[in-house]
Amino acid sequence: MLPNQIPPEEPTRETVEEPNYGYFPRNATIFTPPEKGYDFASFSDSGAFQEAVAQRYAEVYGKTGDEIGGLGRQVWHTPTELFKPYYARALIHAVVTDYKSNHFPLKDLVMYEVGGGNGSFMVDAVGFIRENHPEIYERTKFRIIEISAALAERQRAKAREEGMIDKVEVIESDFFKWTGGDSDPCYVLALEVFDNLAHDMVRYDLTTLQPLQAIVSIDSTGDFSLLYEPLHDPLLSRVMSYRHQLPPTLSTKPPLSPLLLSSLPLRTLYTSLPFAPNLSIPDFIPTKAVLFLESLRSRLPNHRMLVADFARLPDAVPGRNGPVVQTRYGGSMVPCETILVKQGYFDIFFPTDFQLLRDTYSLIMNTPSSSLSVPPKLRDEASTHSTTRESRCGQIGIYSQTEFLERFGGGEVMKATRTRDGTSILEGMYTNANIMF
């Protein structure tokens, strides 16, 4: 590969994460509600709640003169913050229920939160256990793996303020460079983590159906263009190998119509038409998410994972699993139609294919860690799960956010997040979010 050619995964990571010029360090802030959260019953309707959020946004995050090149500071609204403390309580109730059924009182309750943000989830989760399960609180260990030094210090400060510093450990590290872990039972919490993990892009040759990986080429003037070549990146090759071991679905097959997929003569005829493409639409491959799963298999083999993220995103770049690429300019969010943007000025985030995530997760967790570095042998499209994989996959549930919160949060959470006119704020927001547990 030439020095000025790099896979899309690398500029995507740099655009979002790079500490000196990445979008998050320069332009992103996590929205925080009033200290005790919102009293939803005090609002007449959803409009009144939205006005309160807008007012706090203006008061706390209004223009402060720190705009860079016209870019405004992006303020992220997360369910953990907006529905404080109810969202965290519902999620941690699911964890506690599983822990009591499978490990208590023989083992400690050990939790790892990957990327702890402002520390709000940690405070609400550990506080819930302290108030409602004192016998479990004595055995609780809450660990945050945090890449940001500033956020890590903020999380430690919150733990001290709440009197739970003896239960909380903040590990200042990039998760992918973390060398800790053990074989004890534990729970891994990944809340809005997968949407910002870097992806690779492939397109399929319409004649052979072979995947070609995209390479970002940067010319002498700094302009970007895409080139395509056979797979050679080890991680991407491994991810594609996993896909071939899964049952054939719309997520694992090339993104073509069933008619084209089933007929080589038809594909040949199609590509011979004037101006017809010879490659499929882009397929964005969650390579870093798969590396995350492999790392869990290696570092924390006896974990159970809870994932909360977006299953669908509006204004996405064309392609399967295409990301949203956007920036804030002049007070408004501006979406883009390409991934070829200047590093540090744009936020890039991806939807999560939860069915594919669950299937890949089950496959990896039933693959010996010693063989993860070697791509499994490619199998026929009709290859199927083993009985073990089917059993493990069947134990992992995928829920809409509302379904999960109703099931594990119960009436308390749903009632507490309604306005006076009976509107459920929780049900009306983040309708594109799923939870896997």
XYZ file of C-alpha atoms in Angstrom:
437
model
C 0.000 0.000 0.000
C 1.346 3.432 -0.883
C 1.985 5.922 1.966
C -0.924 8.116 0.837
C -3.406 5.232 0.773
C -5.199 4.174 3.944
C -8.311 2.101 4.725
C -11.468 4.089 5.639
C -11.291 2.633 9.159
C -8.256 4.775 10.000
C -9.517 8.237 8.942
C -12.887 7.393 10.502
C -11.170 6.690 13.831
C -9.020 9.812 13.564
C -11.970 12.012 12.594
C -13.825 11.050 15.759
C -11.280 10.000 18.411
C -7.834 11.523 17.791
C -7.021 13.428 21.020
C -5.390 16.454 19.370
C -7.714 17.102 16.422
C -10.523 14.530 16.634
C -14.124 15.715 16.558
C -14.965 14.546 20.085
C -12.029 16.195 21.908
C -12.471 19.455 19.965
C -16.185 19.857 19.436
C -18.289 17.433 21.509
C -19.808 17.732 24.989
C -22.192 15.426 26.851
C -25.446 17.087 27.901
C -26.087 16.951 31.650
C -29.505 17.561 33.224
C -30.075 19.207 36.619
C -28.238 17.343 39.387
C -31.204 15.188 40.428
C -32.539 14.739 36.904
C -35.862 15.958 35.537
C -39.145 15.690 37.413
C -41.204 14.584 34.419
C -44.500 14.799 36.303
C -43.920 18.534 36.712
C -44.229 19.093 32.945
C -47.665 19.560 31.420
C -46.737 17.741 28.213
C -43.808 16.712 26.015
C -43.538 20.237 24.593
C -42.913 21.666 28.051
C -40.187 19.089 28.631
C -38.517 19.922 25.311
C -38.602 23.608 26.248
C -36.877 22.845 29.564
C -34.147 20.895 27.766
C -33.695 23.728 25.253
C -33.501 26.274 28.065
C -30.811 24.309 29.899
C -28.940 23.866 26.647
C -28.971 27.634 26.099
C -27.946 28.398 29.685
C -25.138 25.856 29.990
C -23.993 25.199 26.429
C -24.845 28.419 24.599
C -22.214 30.138 22.474
C -19.111 30.718 24.546
C -16.752 32.004 21.885
C -14.910 28.691 21.589
C -16.043 27.924 18.062
C -13.269 26.699 15.807
C -13.426 27.726 12.171
C -17.163 28.365 12.442
C -17.850 24.990 14.045
C -20.169 25.000 17.031
C -19.768 22.666 19.960
C -21.834 19.487 19.558
C -23.825 18.585 22.682
C -24.799 14.927 22.917
C -28.083 13.937 24.517
C -27.904 10.394 25.909
C -30.726 8.420 27.545
C -28.549 7.960 30.633
C -28.514 11.729 31.150
C -31.999 12.683 29.936
C -33.738 9.947 31.938
C -31.504 10.162 34.996
C -31.685 8.094 37.204
C -34.410 5.835 35.768
C -32.605 4.625 32.652
C -29.548 3.408 34.573
C -31.729 1.814 37.247
C -33.621 -0.252 34.670
C -30.438 -1.476 33.004
C -28.708 -2.304 36.258
C -31.826 -4.071 37.539
C -31.449 -6.488 34.612
C -27.814 -7.083 35.569
C -28.632 -7.597 39.254
C -31.430 -10.037 38.400
C -29.071 -12.130 36.285
C -26.352 -11.943 38.939
C -28.699 -13.121 41.694
C -29.850 -16.032 39.543
C -26.399 -17.220 38.519
C -23.618 -16.010 40.832
C -24.843 -14.699 44.196
C -23.612 -15.292 46.886
C -20.618 -17.270 45.652
C -19.110 -14.579 43.414
C -18.725 -10.787 43.561
C -20.770 -8.552 41.269
C -18.102 -7.189 38.925
C -19.087 -4.725 36.187
C -17.025 -3.053 33.473
C -18.402 0.059 31.785
C -16.529 0.870 28.580
C -16.403 4.650 28.272
C -18.077 6.130 31.327
C -18.839 9.626 30.005
C -19.634 12.035 32.828
C -19.930 9.166 35.307
C -23.716 9.456 35.522
C -24.456 5.814 34.762
C -21.940 4.698 37.375
C -23.475 6.926 40.057
C -27.064 5.899 39.292
C -26.251 2.192 38.927
C -24.124 1.799 42.045
C -26.517 4.049 43.974
C -29.434 1.808 42.984
C -27.610 -1.272 44.273
C -26.682 0.496 47.520
C -30.281 1.566 48.168
C -32.096 -1.590 47.099
C -29.638 -4.465 47.468
C -27.294 -3.751 50.410
C -26.235 -7.401 50.577
C -25.063 -7.183 46.950
C -23.560 -3.719 47.385
C -21.021 -5.215 49.795
C -19.801 -7.415 46.932
C -20.001 -4.824 44.141
C -17.013 -3.766 42.036
C -17.736 -1.211 39.323
C -14.879 -0.611 36.898
C -14.784 1.994 34.137
C -12.343 1.665 31.239
C -11.906 5.264 30.082
C -9.637 6.575 27.334
C -10.057 10.275 28.250
C -7.919 11.549 31.130
C -10.315 14.455 31.757
C -13.383 12.195 31.907
C -11.535 9.667 34.066
C -10.829 12.355 36.664
C -14.437 13.538 36.495
C -15.643 9.977 37.112
C -13.354 9.550 40.124
C -14.546 12.885 41.526
C -18.189 11.829 41.199
C -17.496 8.518 42.909
C -15.859 10.376 45.805
C -18.726 12.868 46.046
C -21.275 10.042 46.182
C -19.332 8.093 48.818
C -18.787 5.072 46.599
C -15.124 5.443 45.697
C -14.370 2.158 47.478
C -16.673 0.399 44.991
C -15.457 2.175 41.852
C -12.210 1.804 39.933
C -11.482 4.001 36.918
C -8.984 2.385 34.559
C -7.443 5.050 32.336
C -6.810 3.163 29.112
C -7.879 2.626 25.536
C -10.008 -0.522 25.728
C -8.166 -2.007 22.754
C -4.815 -1.524 24.507
C -6.011 -2.650 27.934
C -3.984 -5.580 29.243
C -6.088 -6.425 32.297
C -8.867 -8.926 32.750
C -9.421 -12.319 34.356
C -11.642 -15.385 34.106
C -14.090 -14.415 36.877
C -17.771 -13.887 36.021
C -18.505 -10.249 35.201
C -20.767 -7.930 33.221
C -19.624 -5.644 30.411
C -21.705 -2.528 29.734
C -21.310 -0.891 26.312
C -23.682 2.083 26.140
C -23.474 4.012 22.865
C -20.036 2.518 22.229
C -20.479 0.604 18.977
C -21.858 3.556 16.995
C -18.513 5.354 17.160
C -16.268 2.370 16.469
C -14.476 2.582 13.130
C -15.704 0.583 10.134
C -14.149 -0.594 6.883
C -15.930 -0.363 3.550
C -16.181 -3.105 0.930
C -17.963 -3.388 -2.405
C -18.636 -6.623 -4.238
C -17.648 -7.445 -7.804
C -20.975 -8.031 -9.549
C -19.601 -10.885 -11.648
C -17.678 -12.901 -9.067
C -19.334 -11.561 -5.872
C -15.854 -11.256 -4.366
C -15.483 -8.416 -1.834
C -13.035 -5.605 -2.558
C -11.821 -3.371 0.243
C -11.936 0.388 -0.163
C -8.779 2.429 0.230
C -8.782 6.192 0.779
C -6.257 7.842 -1.514
C -4.989 11.343 -0.673
C -3.400 13.296 -3.519
C -0.802 16.061 -3.326
C -3.491 18.727 -2.875
C -5.131 16.853 0.016
C -8.185 15.697 -1.944
C -9.676 12.288 -1.122
C -10.745 9.527 -3.507
C -11.641 5.854 -3.119
C -9.761 2.936 -4.668
C -10.675 -0.754 -4.463
C -8.433 -3.791 -4.148
C -8.659 -7.435 -3.015
C -8.932 -8.049 0.721
C -5.575 -8.039 2.454
C -6.201 -6.369 5.826
C -5.998 -9.191 8.430
C -8.820 -7.918 10.648
C -11.174 -7.213 7.746
C -10.400 -10.639 6.257
C -11.180 -12.241 9.600
C -14.490 -10.393 9.898
C -15.524 -11.486 6.403
C -14.555 -15.052 7.301
C -16.852 -14.943 10.320
C -19.685 -13.835 8.061
C -19.200 -16.867 5.836
C -19.659 -19.097 8.873
C -23.024 -17.573 9.740
C -26.352 -18.636 8.237
C -27.108 -16.756 4.994
C -29.223 -13.684 5.730
C -29.728 -10.241 4.230
C -26.925 -9.069 6.546
C -24.338 -11.657 5.493
C -24.997 -11.822 1.745
C -23.702 -9.152 -0.646
C -26.095 -6.162 -0.736
C -27.762 -7.041 -4.043
C -31.299 -7.893 -5.067
C -32.189 -11.616 -4.726
C -32.567 -11.774 -8.511
C -29.022 -10.578 -9.163
C -27.589 -12.702 -6.366
C -29.063 -15.891 -7.782
C -28.144 -15.427 -11.447
C -24.658 -14.959 -12.901
C -26.025 -14.467 -16.452
C -28.302 -11.704 -15.176
C -25.408 -10.000 -13.370
C -23.279 -10.252 -16.508
C -26.057 -8.736 -18.583
C -26.577 -5.975 -16.026
C -22.908 -4.947 -15.938
C -22.807 -4.821 -19.745
C -25.460 -2.109 -19.850
C -24.247 1.456 -20.570
C -23.201 3.314 -17.400
C -24.072 0.312 -15.202
C -21.768 -0.145 -12.182
C -19.589 -3.222 -11.914
C -19.553 -3.060 -8.114
C -22.307 -3.284 -5.508
C -23.347 -0.438 -3.240
C -20.951 0.141 -0.306
C -21.115 -2.294 2.598
C -19.787 -0.783 5.834
C -18.164 -3.540 7.898
C -17.944 -3.126 11.725
C -14.347 -4.330 11.971
C -13.546 -2.495 15.223
C -16.719 -3.865 16.843
C -15.595 -7.400 15.994
C -12.157 -6.651 17.455
C -14.000 -5.469 20.584
C -15.757 -8.854 20.797
C -12.500 -10.724 20.273
C -10.885 -8.674 23.037
C -13.709 -9.605 25.414
C -13.259 -13.267 24.517
C -9.570 -12.986 25.339
C -9.621 -10.653 28.380
C -12.952 -11.412 30.068
C -14.021 -14.846 28.806
C -16.735 -15.346 31.446
C -18.535 -12.049 30.931
C -22.099 -11.254 29.985
C -22.500 -8.182 27.789
C -25.178 -5.491 27.721
C -25.184 -3.286 24.616
C -27.354 -0.201 24.064
C -27.080 1.587 20.730
C -28.823 2.816 17.593
C -30.291 0.257 15.194
C -31.282 2.841 12.586
C -30.087 6.349 11.736
C -31.677 9.068 9.582
C -29.724 11.009 6.934
C -27.172 8.204 6.578
C -24.568 7.956 3.832
C -25.794 5.616 1.039
C -24.856 1.967 1.489
C -25.595 -0.927 3.796
C -25.030 0.072 7.419
C -24.054 3.528 6.180
C -23.025 6.095 8.814
C -24.296 9.568 9.555
C -21.601 12.131 8.794
C -22.394 15.556 10.189
C -21.007 18.708 11.715
C -22.442 21.686 13.551
C -22.232 24.972 11.697
C -23.925 28.251 12.546
C -26.032 26.608 15.240
C -27.410 23.864 12.967
C -26.445 20.258 12.293
C -25.359 19.750 8.679
C -25.425 16.144 7.355
C -23.079 15.042 4.561
C -23.424 12.448 1.809
C -19.852 11.162 1.887
C -17.354 9.709 4.334
C -14.506 11.607 2.655
C -14.362 14.554 5.039
C -11.594 16.447 6.817
C -10.475 14.825 10.051
C -11.553 16.564 13.234
C -14.402 18.588 11.746
C -17.123 15.964 11.374
C -18.822 13.465 13.618
C -19.220 9.993 12.106
C -21.426 7.375 13.737
C -22.895 4.096 12.536
C -26.062 2.089 13.127
C -25.677 -1.344 14.721
C -27.083 -4.437 13.009
C -28.093 -6.163 16.238
C -28.985 -9.517 14.681
C -25.602 -9.685 12.969
C -23.879 -8.498 16.145
C -25.548 -11.246 18.181
C -24.686 -13.954 15.646
C -21.066 -12.821 15.339
C -20.745 -12.486 19.113
C -22.035 -16.037 19.611
C -19.639 -17.366 16.986
C -16.619 -15.621 18.504
C -17.466 -16.639 22.057
C -17.552 -20.273 20.943
C -14.257 -19.992 19.081
C -11.129 -20.796 21.128
C -9.212 -17.566 21.734
C -6.015 -19.181 20.443
C -7.561 -19.473 16.981
C -8.918 -15.926 16.751
C -5.730 -14.626 15.170
C -6.156 -17.034 12.253
C -9.099 -16.419 9.904
C -11.476 -19.394 10.044
C -11.715 -21.314 6.798
C -14.271 -19.795 4.453
C -17.360 -21.921 4.247
C -20.212 -22.272 1.817
C -23.002 -19.690 2.063
C -25.273 -22.432 3.397
C -23.081 -23.161 6.425
C -24.961 -23.150 9.721
C -24.408 -22.708 13.421
C -23.364 -25.590 15.566
C -25.749 -26.653 18.313
C -23.565 -24.860 20.858
C -23.739 -21.587 18.964
C -27.497 -21.858 18.538
C -27.846 -22.451 22.282
C -25.697 -19.458 23.247
C -27.360 -17.181 20.692
C -30.770 -18.164 22.037
C -29.786 -16.870 25.482
C -29.125 -13.340 24.189
C -32.155 -11.102 23.823
C -32.566 -8.122 21.504
C -35.143 -5.545 22.583
C -36.312 -2.127 21.553
C -35.339 0.375 24.228
C -38.952 0.669 25.402
C -39.408 -3.122 25.556
C -36.282 -3.519 27.667
C -37.123 -0.702 30.070
C -40.680 -1.969 30.505
C -39.471 -5.509 31.162
C -36.663 -4.729 33.588
C -37.579 -1.276 34.871
C -41.192 -2.115 35.549
C -43.981 0.331 36.220
C -41.781 2.632 38.297
C -39.615 3.688 35.355
C -42.493 4.085 32.911
C -44.612 6.042 35.395
C -41.743 8.289 36.489
C -41.028 9.388 32.904
C -44.598 10.502 32.057
C -45.772 14.098 31.940
C -49.014 15.268 33.555
C -51.051 14.648 30.405
C -49.912 11.008 30.385
C -47.344 11.322 27.595
C -44.423 8.917 27.957
C -41.279 10.908 27.192
C -39.215 7.742 27.352
C -41.323 5.937 24.734
C -41.277 8.939 22.417
C -37.494 9.370 22.295
C -34.747 7.062 21.029
C -37.265 4.916 19.144
C -34.370 3.859 16.898
C -32.375 2.431 19.839
C -32.067 -1.250 20.755
C -30.648 -3.080 23.755
C -28.976 -6.499 23.636
C -28.588 -8.565 26.798
